[in-house]
Amino acid sequence: MVKYLEAIRKELDYAYQVEMPQMDDWTEIDIQPVIRKLLVRIIGKMIVGNPACRSEEWLHLGEHFTEDFVAASIIMRLLPKWLHPMITNILPQRWRLRKGLQKTRDIVDPAVLRHEEANKKRARGEKVDEEDSMLNWVIDNAGKDQVLKILPEIVLVMFVPAAHTTAMAISNVLFDLCSHPEWAEKLRAEVTDVTNEFGLLGEKLPVRDWTGKLEFLDSFFQESQRMSQPISITPNRYAYEEVIFKDGLRIPKGALVGFVAVHNQIDPEIAPNPEVFDPTRCLRKRQSSPEERDKHLAGQPSKENFAFGYGSQACPGRNYAVAVLKMVLSRMLVDYEFKFKPGDSKPKKYHLMEFIIPDPTATLMMRKRK
Ligand code: HEM
């Protein structure tokens, strides 16, 4: 995935111009949809490429498919299984999901044709100006005949876990920054120092290396994620066979096993004074000894941190998510100032089964930096 970061960097320039509010004075902004739209565009660039990722169909689908997907899964799980065959046909979210799949077909088909044309030209030895996308990669590597029928599903399975999670993480960092404005200058200074030393993002260093230099932002994000983890129970696993542990604990075949990931986030043995927002927590751990130097980084699953899952099925997009988050935030920090409206504080969190989302109506105040 990391190879797509360069393409994303360029698309961010465009998305930023289109989506970011422009104002010189403090203005109340409904920030979560703004960030979501940015993410739908840039993740779309990686998955379906241009021009599909800029089309109205993609933008609409990108914003709403995940919401319907999660809502439908929650509703279905709340209902007894015997009701499912009846409910599945009358649930509006399910209709919209089916329509979404059809729309994705309309987006994907022309992209497949374009890629086929490009491949033909390549085979004739002609020069081709085609940007890489995950869709092209799937067609070339999984065998077109096997995947053509289910390409819309593949595209959406790549998209659903990517955009809204990363957008929510960025919004949470901004809300935490408004709650703790004393850290804003340190965050900005780090971006400025990295820019002075290594040029603008992607100018002298590849995106992954440039964003890797933002160690304090990394630590700030991890603290924000600790306080606002988006999934309370993760990893989740399905027992394909019965397992009996040494102490006699039996996990029957077919059982779902989930870890209460949020518990780690409030365990004082893992995070002393867990109620305190301390954005230097991970940085200090890293600086505590040479052995710890390469640990405690965002996107590194460990038994102390299940935010991106754990083991062989840990989130495959985690490093990419962290790089994208830093790419977006480093730019916003330099361009804008943020604060809460007088009387506002960190938005409430809503728990929808295992999902934890910030209050969708929460806003913040922004103005362009002079
Ligand atoms: C801050 C953003 C993100 C968070 C917090 C997050 C979190 C998670 C978690 C907790 C899991 C379950 C892991 C497990 O069961 O061990 C997961 C799985 C997954 N994530 Fe992410 N994720 C994020 C961003 C992304 C991005 C950007 C992508 C793709 C570009 C992505 C793709 C996936 C996929 C495909 C899976 C399923 C993996 C499997 O079942 O084998 N995620 N993610």
mmCIF file with all atom_site columns, N, CA, C and O in Angstrom, residues 265-309:
data_model
loop_
_atom_site.group_PDB
_atom_site.id
_atom_site.type_symbol
_atom_site.label_atom_id
_atom_site.label_alt_id
_atom_site.label_comp_id
_atom_site.label_asym_id
_atom_site.label_entity_id
_atom_site.label_seq_id
_atom_site.pdbx_PDB_ins_code
_atom_site.Cartn_x
_atom_site.Cartn_y
_atom_site.Cartn_z
_atom_site.occupancy
_atom_site.B_iso_or_equiv
_atom_site.pdbx_formal_charge
_atom_site.auth_seq_id
_atom_site.auth_comp_id
_atom_site.auth_asym_id
_atom_site.auth_atom_id
_atom_site.pdbx_PDB_model_num
ATOM 1   N N  . GLN A 1 265 ? -6.485 0.195  27.348 1.00 0.00 ? 265 GLN A N  1
ATOM 2   C CA . GLN A 1 265 ? -6.281 1.645  27.259 1.00 0.00 ? 265 GLN A CA 1
ATOM 3   C C  . GLN A 1 265 ? -6.444 2.341  28.620 1.00 0.00 ? 265 GLN A C  1
ATOM 4   O O  . GLN A 1 265 ? -5.975 3.447  28.811 1.00 0.00 ? 265 GLN A O  1
ATOM 5   N N  . ILE A 1 266 ? -7.143 1.666  29.543 1.00 0.00 ? 266 ILE A N  1
ATOM 6   C CA . ILE A 1 266 ? -7.360 2.325  30.843 1.00 0.00 ? 266 ILE A CA 1
ATOM 7   C C  . ILE A 1 266 ? -6.694 1.571  31.980 1.00 0.00 ? 266 ILE A C  1
ATOM 8   O O  . ILE A 1 266 ? -6.938 1.838  33.150 1.00 0.00 ? 266 ILE A O  1
ATOM 9   N N  . ASP A 1 267 ? -5.829 0.620  31.626 1.00 0.00 ? 267 ASP A N  1
ATOM 10  C CA . ASP A 1 267 ? -5.131 -0.168 32.645 1.00 0.00 ? 267 ASP A CA 1
ATOM 11  C C  . ASP A 1 267 ? -3.930 0.642  33.144 1.00 0.00 ? 267 ASP A C  1
ATOM 12  O O  . ASP A 1 267 ? -3.010 0.920  32.375 1.00 0.00 ? 267 ASP A O  1
ATOM 13  N N  . PRO A 1 268 ? -3.914 1.014  34.452 1.00 0.00 ? 268 PRO A N  1
ATOM 14  C CA . PRO A 1 268 ? -2.799 1.863  34.936 1.00 0.00 ? 268 PRO A CA 1
ATOM 15  C C  . PRO A 1 268 ? -1.443 1.182  34.815 1.00 0.00 ? 268 PRO A C  1
ATOM 16  O O  . PRO A 1 268 ? -0.415 1.857  34.804 1.00 0.00 ? 268 PRO A O  1
ATOM 17  N N  . GLU A 1 269 ? -1.425 -0.144 34.713 1.00 0.00 ? 269 GLU A N  1
ATOM 18  C CA . GLU A 1 269 ? -0.111 -0.806 34.543 1.00 0.00 ? 269 GLU A CA 1
ATOM 19  C C  . GLU A 1 269 ? 0.443  -0.545 33.145 1.00 0.00 ? 269 GLU A C  1
ATOM 20  O O  . GLU A 1 269 ? 1.637  -0.575 32.910 1.00 0.00 ? 269 GLU A O  1
ATOM 21  N N  . ILE A 1 270 ? -0.464 -0.302 32.201 1.00 0.00 ? 270 ILE A N  1
ATOM 22  C CA . ILE A 1 270 ? -0.027 -0.018 30.823 1.00 0.00 ? 270 ILE A CA 1
ATOM 23  C C  . ILE A 1 270 ? 0.098  1.500  30.627 1.00 0.00 ? 270 ILE A C  1
ATOM 24  O O  . ILE A 1 270 ? 1.056  1.983  30.053 1.00 0.00 ? 270 ILE A O  1
ATOM 25  N N  . ALA A 1 271 ? -0.889 2.230  31.137 1.00 0.00 ? 271 ALA A N  1
ATOM 26  C CA . ALA A 1 271 ? -0.874 3.696  31.013 1.00 0.00 ? 271 ALA A CA 1
ATOM 27  C C  . ALA A 1 271 ? -1.087 4.302  32.400 1.00 0.00 ? 271 ALA A C  1
ATOM 28  O O  . ALA A 1 271 ? -2.234 4.485  32.822 1.00 0.00 ? 271 ALA A O  1
ATOM 29  N N  . PRO A 1 272 ? 0.020  4.602  33.119 1.00 0.00 ? 272 PRO A N  1
ATOM 30  C CA . PRO A 1 272 ? -0.155 5.203  34.456 1.00 0.00 ? 272 PRO A CA 1
ATOM 31  C C  . PRO A 1 272 ? -0.993 6.479  34.373 1.00 0.00 ? 272 PRO A C  1
ATOM 32  O O  . PRO A 1 272 ? -0.906 7.212  33.386 1.00 0.00 ? 272 PRO A O  1
ATOM 33  N N  . ASN A 1 273 ? -1.792 6.745  35.384 1.00 0.00 ? 273 ASN A N  1
ATOM 34  C CA . ASN A 1 273 ? -2.757 7.864  35.369 1.00 0.00 ? 273 ASN A CA 1
ATOM 35  C C  . ASN A 1 273 ? -3.561 7.857  34.063 1.00 0.00 ? 273 ASN A C  1
ATOM 36  O O  . ASN A 1 273 ? -3.514 8.811  33.279 1.00 0.00 ? 273 ASN A O  1
ATOM 37  N N  . PRO A 1 274 ? -4.284 6.785  33.831 1.00 0.00 ? 274 PRO A N  1
ATOM 38  C CA . PRO A 1 274 ? -4.920 6.643  32.515 1.00 0.00 ? 274 PRO A CA 1
ATOM 39  C C  . PRO A 1 274 ? -5.928 7.729  32.178 1.00 0.00 ? 274 PRO A C  1
ATOM 40  O O  . PRO A 1 274 ? -6.202 7.954  31.002 1.00 0.00 ? 274 PRO A O  1
ATOM 41  N N  . GLU A 1 275 ? -6.447 8.428  33.200 1.00 0.00 ? 275 GLU A N  1
ATOM 42  C CA . GLU A 1 275 ? -7.462 9.451  32.912 1.00 0.00 ? 275 GLU A CA 1
ATOM 43  C C  . GLU A 1 275 ? -6.824 10.738 32.387 1.00 0.00 ? 275 GLU A C  1
ATOM 44  O O  . GLU A 1 275 ? -7.516 11.617 31.866 1.00 0.00 ? 275 GLU A O  1
ATOM 45  N N  . VAL A 1 276 ? -5.492 10.851 32.507 1.00 0.00 ? 276 VAL A N  1
ATOM 46  C CA . VAL A 1 276 ? -4.807 12.081 32.075 1.00 0.00 ? 276 VAL A CA 1
ATOM 47  C C  . VAL A 1 276 ? -4.439 11.974 30.590 1.00 0.00 ? 276 VAL A C  1
ATOM 48  O O  . VAL A 1 276 ? -3.871 10.962 30.158 1.00 0.00 ? 276 VAL A O  1
ATOM 49  N N  . PHE A 1 277 ? -4.749 13.009 29.818 1.00 0.00 ? 277 PHE A N  1
ATOM 50  C CA . PHE A 1 277 ? -4.329 13.060 28.416 1.00 0.00 ? 277 PHE A CA 1
ATOM 51  C C  . PHE A 1 277 ? -2.869 13.500 28.389 1.00 0.00 ? 277 PHE A C  1
ATOM 52  O O  . PHE A 1 277 ? -2.552 14.658 28.665 1.00 0.00 ? 277 PHE A O  1
ATOM 53  N N  . ASP A 1 278 ? -1.992 12.565 28.099 1.00 0.00 ? 278 ASP A N  1
ATOM 54  C CA . ASP A 1 278 ? -0.560 12.849 28.115 1.00 0.00 ? 278 ASP A CA 1
ATOM 55  C C  . ASP A 1 278 ? 0.044  12.474 26.756 1.00 0.00 ? 278 ASP A C  1
ATOM 56  O O  . ASP A 1 278 ? 0.424  11.326 26.525 1.00 0.00 ? 278 ASP A O  1
ATOM 57  N N  . PRO A 1 279 ? 0.134  13.446 25.839 1.00 0.00 ? 279 PRO A N  1
ATOM 58  C CA . PRO A 1 279 ? 0.572  13.118 24.482 1.00 0.00 ? 279 PRO A CA 1
ATOM 59  C C  . PRO A 1 279 ? 2.049  12.760 24.371 1.00 0.00 ? 279 PRO A C  1
ATOM 60  O O  . PRO A 1 279 ? 2.504  12.370 23.302 1.00 0.00 ? 279 PRO A O  1
ATOM 61  N N  . THR A 1 280 ? 2.801  12.879 25.482 1.00 0.00 ? 280 THR A N  1
ATOM 62  C CA . THR A 1 280 ? 4.223  12.521 25.395 1.00 0.00 ? 280 THR A CA 1
ATOM 63  C C  . THR A 1 280 ? 4.458  11.087 25.896 1.00 0.00 ? 280 THR A C  1
ATOM 64  O O  . THR A 1 280 ? 5.599  10.614 25.938 1.00 0.00 ? 280 THR A O  1
ATOM 65  N N  . ARG A 1 281 ? 3.379  10.424 26.277 1.00 0.00 ? 281 ARG A N  1
ATOM 66  C CA . ARG A 1 281 ? 3.477  9.078  26.874 1.00 0.00 ? 281 ARG A CA 1
ATOM 67  C C  . ARG A 1 281 ? 4.339  8.126  26.028 1.00 0.00 ? 281 ARG A C  1
ATOM 68  O O  . ARG A 1 281 ? 5.316  7.561  26.510 1.00 0.00 ? 281 ARG A O  1
ATOM 69  N N  . CYS A 1 282 ? 3.964  7.975  24.768 1.00 0.00 ? 282 CYS A N  1
ATOM 70  C CA . CYS A 1 282 ? 4.677  7.001  23.926 1.00 0.00 ? 282 CYS A CA 1
ATOM 71  C C  . CYS A 1 282 ? 6.079  7.498  23.583 1.00 0.00 ? 282 CYS A C  1
ATOM 72  O O  . CYS A 1 282 ? 7.028  6.716  23.516 1.00 0.00 ? 282 CYS A O  1
ATOM 73  N N  . LEU A 1 283 ? 6.186  8.808  23.382 1.00 0.00 ? 283 LEU A N  1
ATOM 74  C CA . LEU A 1 283 ? 7.499  9.385  23.073 1.00 0.00 ? 283 LEU A CA 1
ATOM 75  C C  . LEU A 1 283 ? 8.473  9.102  24.222 1.00 0.00 ? 283 LEU A C  1
ATOM 76  O O  . LEU A 1 283 ? 9.617  8.685  24.001 1.00 0.00 ? 283 LEU A O  1
ATOM 77  N N  . ARG A 1 284 ? 7.991  9.290  25.445 1.00 0.00 ? 284 ARG A N  1
ATOM 78  C CA . ARG A 1 284 ? 8.872  9.044  26.611 1.00 0.00 ? 284 ARG A CA 1
ATOM 79  C C  . ARG A 1 284 ? 9.290  7.578  26.676 1.00 0.00 ? 284 ARG A C  1
ATOM 80  O O  . ARG A 1 284 ? 10.444 7.259  26.947 1.00 0.00 ? 284 ARG A O  1
ATOM 81  N N  . LYS A 1 285 ? 8.314  6.690  26.401 1.00 0.00 ? 285 LYS A N  1
ATOM 82  C CA . LYS A 1 285 ? 8.658  5.253  26.417 1.00 0.00 ? 285 LYS A CA 1
ATOM 83  C C  . LYS A 1 285 ? 9.743  4.974  25.392 1.00 0.00 ? 285 LYS A C  1
ATOM 84  O O  . LYS A 1 285 ? 10.695 4.242  25.638 1.00 0.00 ? 285 LYS A O  1
ATOM 85  N N  . ARG A 1 286 ? 9.622  5.579  24.219 1.00 0.00 ? 286 ARG A N  1
ATOM 86  C CA . ARG A 1 286 ? 10.593 5.336  23.153 1.00 0.00 ? 286 ARG A CA 1
ATOM 87  C C  . ARG A 1 286 ? 11.968 5.872  23.532 1.00 0.00 ? 286 ARG A C  1
ATOM 88  O O  . ARG A 1 286 ? 12.995 5.307  23.178 1.00 0.00 ? 286 ARG A O  1
ATOM 89  N N  . GLN A 1 287 ? 11.935 7.018  24.243 1.00 0.00 ? 287 GLN A N  1
ATOM 90  C CA . GLN A 1 287 ? 13.224 7.645  24.578 1.00 0.00 ? 287 GLN A CA 1
ATOM 91  C C  . GLN A 1 287 ? 13.851 7.060  25.847 1.00 0.00 ? 287 GLN A C  1
ATOM 92  O O  . GLN A 1 287 ? 14.938 7.445  26.230 1.00 0.00 ? 287 GLN A O  1
ATOM 93  N N  . SER A 1 288 ? 13.133 6.104  26.487 1.00 0.00 ? 288 SER A N  1
ATOM 94  C CA . SER A 1 288 ? 13.605 5.613  27.787 1.00 0.00 ? 288 SER A CA 1
ATOM 95  C C  . SER A 1 288 ? 14.866 4.746  27.673 1.00 0.00 ? 288 SER A C  1
ATOM 96  O O  . SER A 1 288 ? 15.658 4.685  28.601 1.00 0.00 ? 288 SER A O  1
ATOM 97  N N  . SER A 1 289 ? 15.066 4.058  26.553 1.00 0.00 ? 289 SER A N  1
ATOM 98  C CA . SER A 1 289 ? 16.292 3.258  26.383 1.00 0.00 ? 289 SER A CA 1
ATOM 99  C C  . SER A 1 289 ? 16.461 2.916  24.906 1.00 0.00 ? 289 SER A C  1
ATOM 100 O O  . SER A 1 289 ? 15.476 2.928  24.148 1.00 0.00 ? 289 SER A O  1
ATOM 101 N N  . PRO A 1 290 ? 17.687 2.574  24.484 1.00 0.00 ? 290 PRO A N  1
ATOM 102 C CA . PRO A 1 290 ? 17.904 2.257  23.061 1.00 0.00 ? 290 PRO A CA 1
ATOM 103 C C  . PRO A 1 290 ? 17.027 1.088  22.604 1.00 0.00 ? 290 PRO A C  1
ATOM 104 O O  . PRO A 1 290 ? 16.586 1.051  21.466 1.00 0.00 ? 290 PRO A O  1
ATOM 105 N N  . GLU A 1 291 ? 16.751 0.126  23.514 1.00 0.00 ? 291 GLU A N  1
ATOM 106 C CA . GLU A 1 291 ? 15.926 -1.042 23.125 1.00 0.00 ? 291 GLU A CA 1
ATOM 107 C C  . GLU A 1 291 ? 14.496 -0.628 22.801 1.00 0.00 ? 291 GLU A C  1
ATOM 108 O O  . GLU A 1 291 ? 13.800 -1.289 22.040 1.00 0.00 ? 291 GLU A O  1
ATOM 109 N N  . GLU A 1 292 ? 14.046 0.445  23.452 1.00 0.00 ? 292 GLU A N  1
ATOM 110 C CA . GLU A 1 292 ? 12.645 0.866  23.262 1.00 0.00 ? 292 GLU A CA 1
ATOM 111 C C  . GLU A 1 292 ? 12.490 1.812  22.073 1.00 0.00 ? 292 GLU A C  1
ATOM 112 O O  . GLU A 1 292 ? 11.379 2.152  21.680 1.00 0.00 ? 292 GLU A O  1
ATOM 113 N N  . ARG A 1 293 ? 13.617 2.242  21.522 1.00 0.00 ? 293 ARG A N  1
ATOM 114 C CA . ARG A 1 293 ? 13.620 3.314  20.517 1.00 0.00 ? 293 ARG A CA 1
ATOM 115 C C  . ARG A 1 293 ? 12.666 3.036  19.336 1.00 0.00 ? 293 ARG A C  1
ATOM 116 O O  . ARG A 1 293 ? 11.966 3.921  18.857 1.00 0.00 ? 293 ARG A O  1
ATOM 117 N N  . ASP A 1 294 ? 12.654 1.792  18.860 1.00 0.00 ? 294 ASP A N  1
ATOM 118 C CA . ASP A 1 294 ? 11.824 1.490  17.685 1.00 0.00 ? 294 ASP A CA 1
ATOM 119 C C  . ASP A 1 294 ? 10.463 0.920  18.049 1.00 0.00 ? 294 ASP A C  1
ATOM 120 O O  . ASP A 1 294 ? 9.740  0.436  17.188 1.00 0.00 ? 294 ASP A O  1
ATOM 121 N N  . LYS A 1 295 ? 10.131 0.968  19.337 1.00 0.00 ? 295 LYS A N  1
ATOM 122 C CA . LYS A 1 295 ? 8.809  0.452  19.755 1.00 0.00 ? 295 LYS A CA 1
ATOM 123 C C  . LYS A 1 295 ? 7.877  1.629  20.035 1.00 0.00 ? 295 LYS A C  1
ATOM 124 O O  . LYS A 1 295 ? 8.257  2.774  19.896 1.00 0.00 ? 295 LYS A O  1
ATOM 125 N N  . HIS A 1 296 ? 6.648  1.316  20.456 1.00 0.00 ? 296 HIS A N  1
ATOM 126 C CA . HIS A 1 296 ? 5.651  2.325  20.876 1.00 0.00 ? 296 HIS A CA 1
ATOM 127 C C  . HIS A 1 296 ? 5.335  3.327  19.767 1.00 0.00 ? 296 HIS A C  1
ATOM 128 O O  . HIS A 1 296 ? 5.111  4.506  20.024 1.00 0.00 ? 296 HIS A O  1
ATOM 129 N N  . LEU A 1 297 ? 5.371  2.851  18.538 1.00 0.00 ? 297 LEU A N  1
ATOM 130 C CA . LEU A 1 297 ? 5.011  3.728  17.415 1.00 0.00 ? 297 LEU A CA 1
ATOM 131 C C  . LEU A 1 297 ? 3.573  3.471  17.004 1.00 0.00 ? 297 LEU A C  1
ATOM 132 O O  . LEU A 1 297 ? 3.074  2.345  17.133 1.00 0.00 ? 297 LEU A O  1
ATOM 133 N N  . ALA A 1 298 ? 2.915  4.488  16.491 1.00 0.00 ? 298 ALA A N  1
ATOM 134 C CA . ALA A 1 298 ? 1.542  4.306  16.019 1.00 0.00 ? 298 ALA A CA 1
ATOM 135 C C  . ALA A 1 298 ? 1.529  3.239  14.928 1.00 0.00 ? 298 ALA A C  1
ATOM 136 O O  . ALA A 1 298 ? 2.426  3.202  14.079 1.00 0.00 ? 298 ALA A O  1
ATOM 137 N N  . GLY A 1 299 ? 0.542  2.370  14.983 1.00 0.00 ? 299 GLY A N  1
ATOM 138 C CA . GLY A 1 299 ? 0.422  1.340  13.955 1.00 0.00 ? 299 GLY A CA 1
ATOM 139 C C  . GLY A 1 299 ? 1.241  0.102  14.255 1.00 0.00 ? 299 GLY A C  1
ATOM 140 O O  . GLY A 1 299 ? 1.369  -0.769 13.405 1.00 0.00 ? 299 GLY A O  1
ATOM 141 N N  . GLN A 1 300 ? 1.833  0.046  15.459 1.00 0.00 ? 300 GLN A N  1
ATOM 142 C CA . GLN A 1 300 ? 2.587  -1.163 15.850 1.00 0.00 ? 300 GLN A CA 1
ATOM 143 C C  . GLN A 1 300 ? 1.743  -1.930 16.851 1.00 0.00 ? 300 GLN A C  1
ATOM 144 O O  . GLN A 1 300 ? 1.735  -1.600 18.038 1.00 0.00 ? 300 GLN A O  1
ATOM 145 N N  . PRO A 1 301 ? 1.024  -2.965 16.405 1.00 0.00 ? 301 PRO A N  1
ATOM 146 C CA . PRO A 1 301 ? 0.211  -3.699 17.371 1.00 0.00 ? 301 PRO A CA 1
ATOM 147 C C  . PRO A 1 301 ? 1.089  -4.371 18.420 1.00 0.00 ? 301 PRO A C  1
ATOM 148 O O  . PRO A 1 301 ? 2.175  -4.857 18.092 1.00 0.00 ? 301 PRO A O  1
ATOM 149 N N  . SER A 1 302 ? 0.659  -4.354 19.662 1.00 0.00 ? 302 SER A N  1
ATOM 150 C CA . SER A 1 302 ? 1.377  -5.048 20.731 1.00 0.00 ? 302 SER A CA 1
ATOM 151 C C  . SER A 1 302 ? 0.326  -5.512 21.728 1.00 0.00 ? 302 SER A C  1
ATOM 152 O O  . SER A 1 302 ? -0.836 -5.125 21.619 1.00 0.00 ? 302 SER A O  1
ATOM 153 N N  . LYS A 1 303 ? 0.752  -6.309 22.702 1.00 0.00 ? 303 LYS A N  1
ATOM 154 C CA . LYS A 1 303 ? -0.228 -6.778 23.689 1.00 0.00 ? 303 LYS A CA 1
ATOM 155 C C  . LYS A 1 303 ? -0.738 -5.622 24.540 1.00 0.00 ? 303 LYS A C  1
ATOM 156 O O  . LYS A 1 303 ? -1.715 -5.755 25.252 1.00 0.00 ? 303 LYS A O  1
ATOM 157 N N  . GLU A 1 304 ? -0.029 -4.495 24.491 1.00 0.00 ? 304 GLU A N  1
ATOM 158 C CA . GLU A 1 304 ? -0.484 -3.315 25.233 1.00 0.00 ? 304 GLU A CA 1
ATOM 159 C C  . GLU A 1 304 ? -1.419 -2.458 24.411 1.00 0.00 ? 304 GLU A C  1
ATOM 160 O O  . GLU A 1 304 ? -2.087 -1.579 24.922 1.00 0.00 ? 304 GLU A O  1
ATOM 161 N N  . ASN A 1 305 ? -1.421 -2.667 23.112 1.00 0.00 ? 305 ASN A N  1
ATOM 162 C CA . ASN A 1 305 ? -2.179 -1.764 22.245 1.00 0.00 ? 305 ASN A CA 1
ATOM 163 C C  . ASN A 1 305 ? -2.848 -2.541 21.109 1.00 0.00 ? 305 ASN A C  1
ATOM 164 O O  . ASN A 1 305 ? -2.206 -2.925 20.145 1.00 0.00 ? 305 ASN A O  1
ATOM 165 N N  . PHE A 1 306 ? -4.157 -2.733 21.270 1.00 0.00 ? 306 PHE A N  1
ATOM 166 C CA . PHE A 1 306 ? -4.926 -3.482 20.268 1.00 0.00 ? 306 PHE A CA 1
ATOM 167 C C  . PHE A 1 306 ? -5.682 -2.563 19.306 1.00 0.00 ? 306 PHE A C  1
ATOM 168 O O  . PHE A 1 306 ? -6.602 -2.999 18.637 1.00 0.00 ? 306 PHE A O  1
ATOM 169 N N  . ALA A 1 307 ? -5.304 -1.281 19.275 1.00 0.00 ? 307 ALA A N  1
ATOM 170 C CA . ALA A 1 307 ? -6.096 -0.331 18.484 1.00 0.00 ? 307 ALA A CA 1
ATOM 171 C C  . ALA A 1 307 ? -6.183 -0.743 17.014 1.00 0.00 ? 307 ALA A C  1
ATOM 172 O O  . ALA A 1 307 ? -7.179 -0.471 16.346 1.00 0.00 ? 307 ALA A O  1
ATOM 173 N N  . PHE A 1 308 ? -5.150 -1.397 16.502 1.00 0.00 ? 308 PHE A N  1
ATOM 174 C CA . PHE A 1 308 ? -5.182 -1.873 15.115 1.00 0.00 ? 308 PHE A CA 1
ATOM 175 C C  . PHE A 1 308 ? -5.269 -3.401 15.073 1.00 0.00 ? 308 PHE A C  1
ATOM 176 O O  . PHE A 1 308 ? -4.876 -4.025 14.102 1.00 0.00 ? 308 PHE A O  1
ATOM 177 N N  . GLY A 1 309 ? -5.777 -4.005 16.135 1.00 0.00 ? 309 GLY A N  1
ATOM 178 C CA . GLY A 1 309 ? -5.883 -5.452 16.170 1.00 0.00 ? 309 GLY A CA 1
ATOM 179 C C  . GLY A 1 309 ? -4.561 -6.083 16.583 1.00 0.00 ? 309 GLY A C  1
ATOM 180 O O  . GLY A 1 309 ? -3.677 -5.408 17.136 1.00 0.00 ? 309 GLY A O  1
#
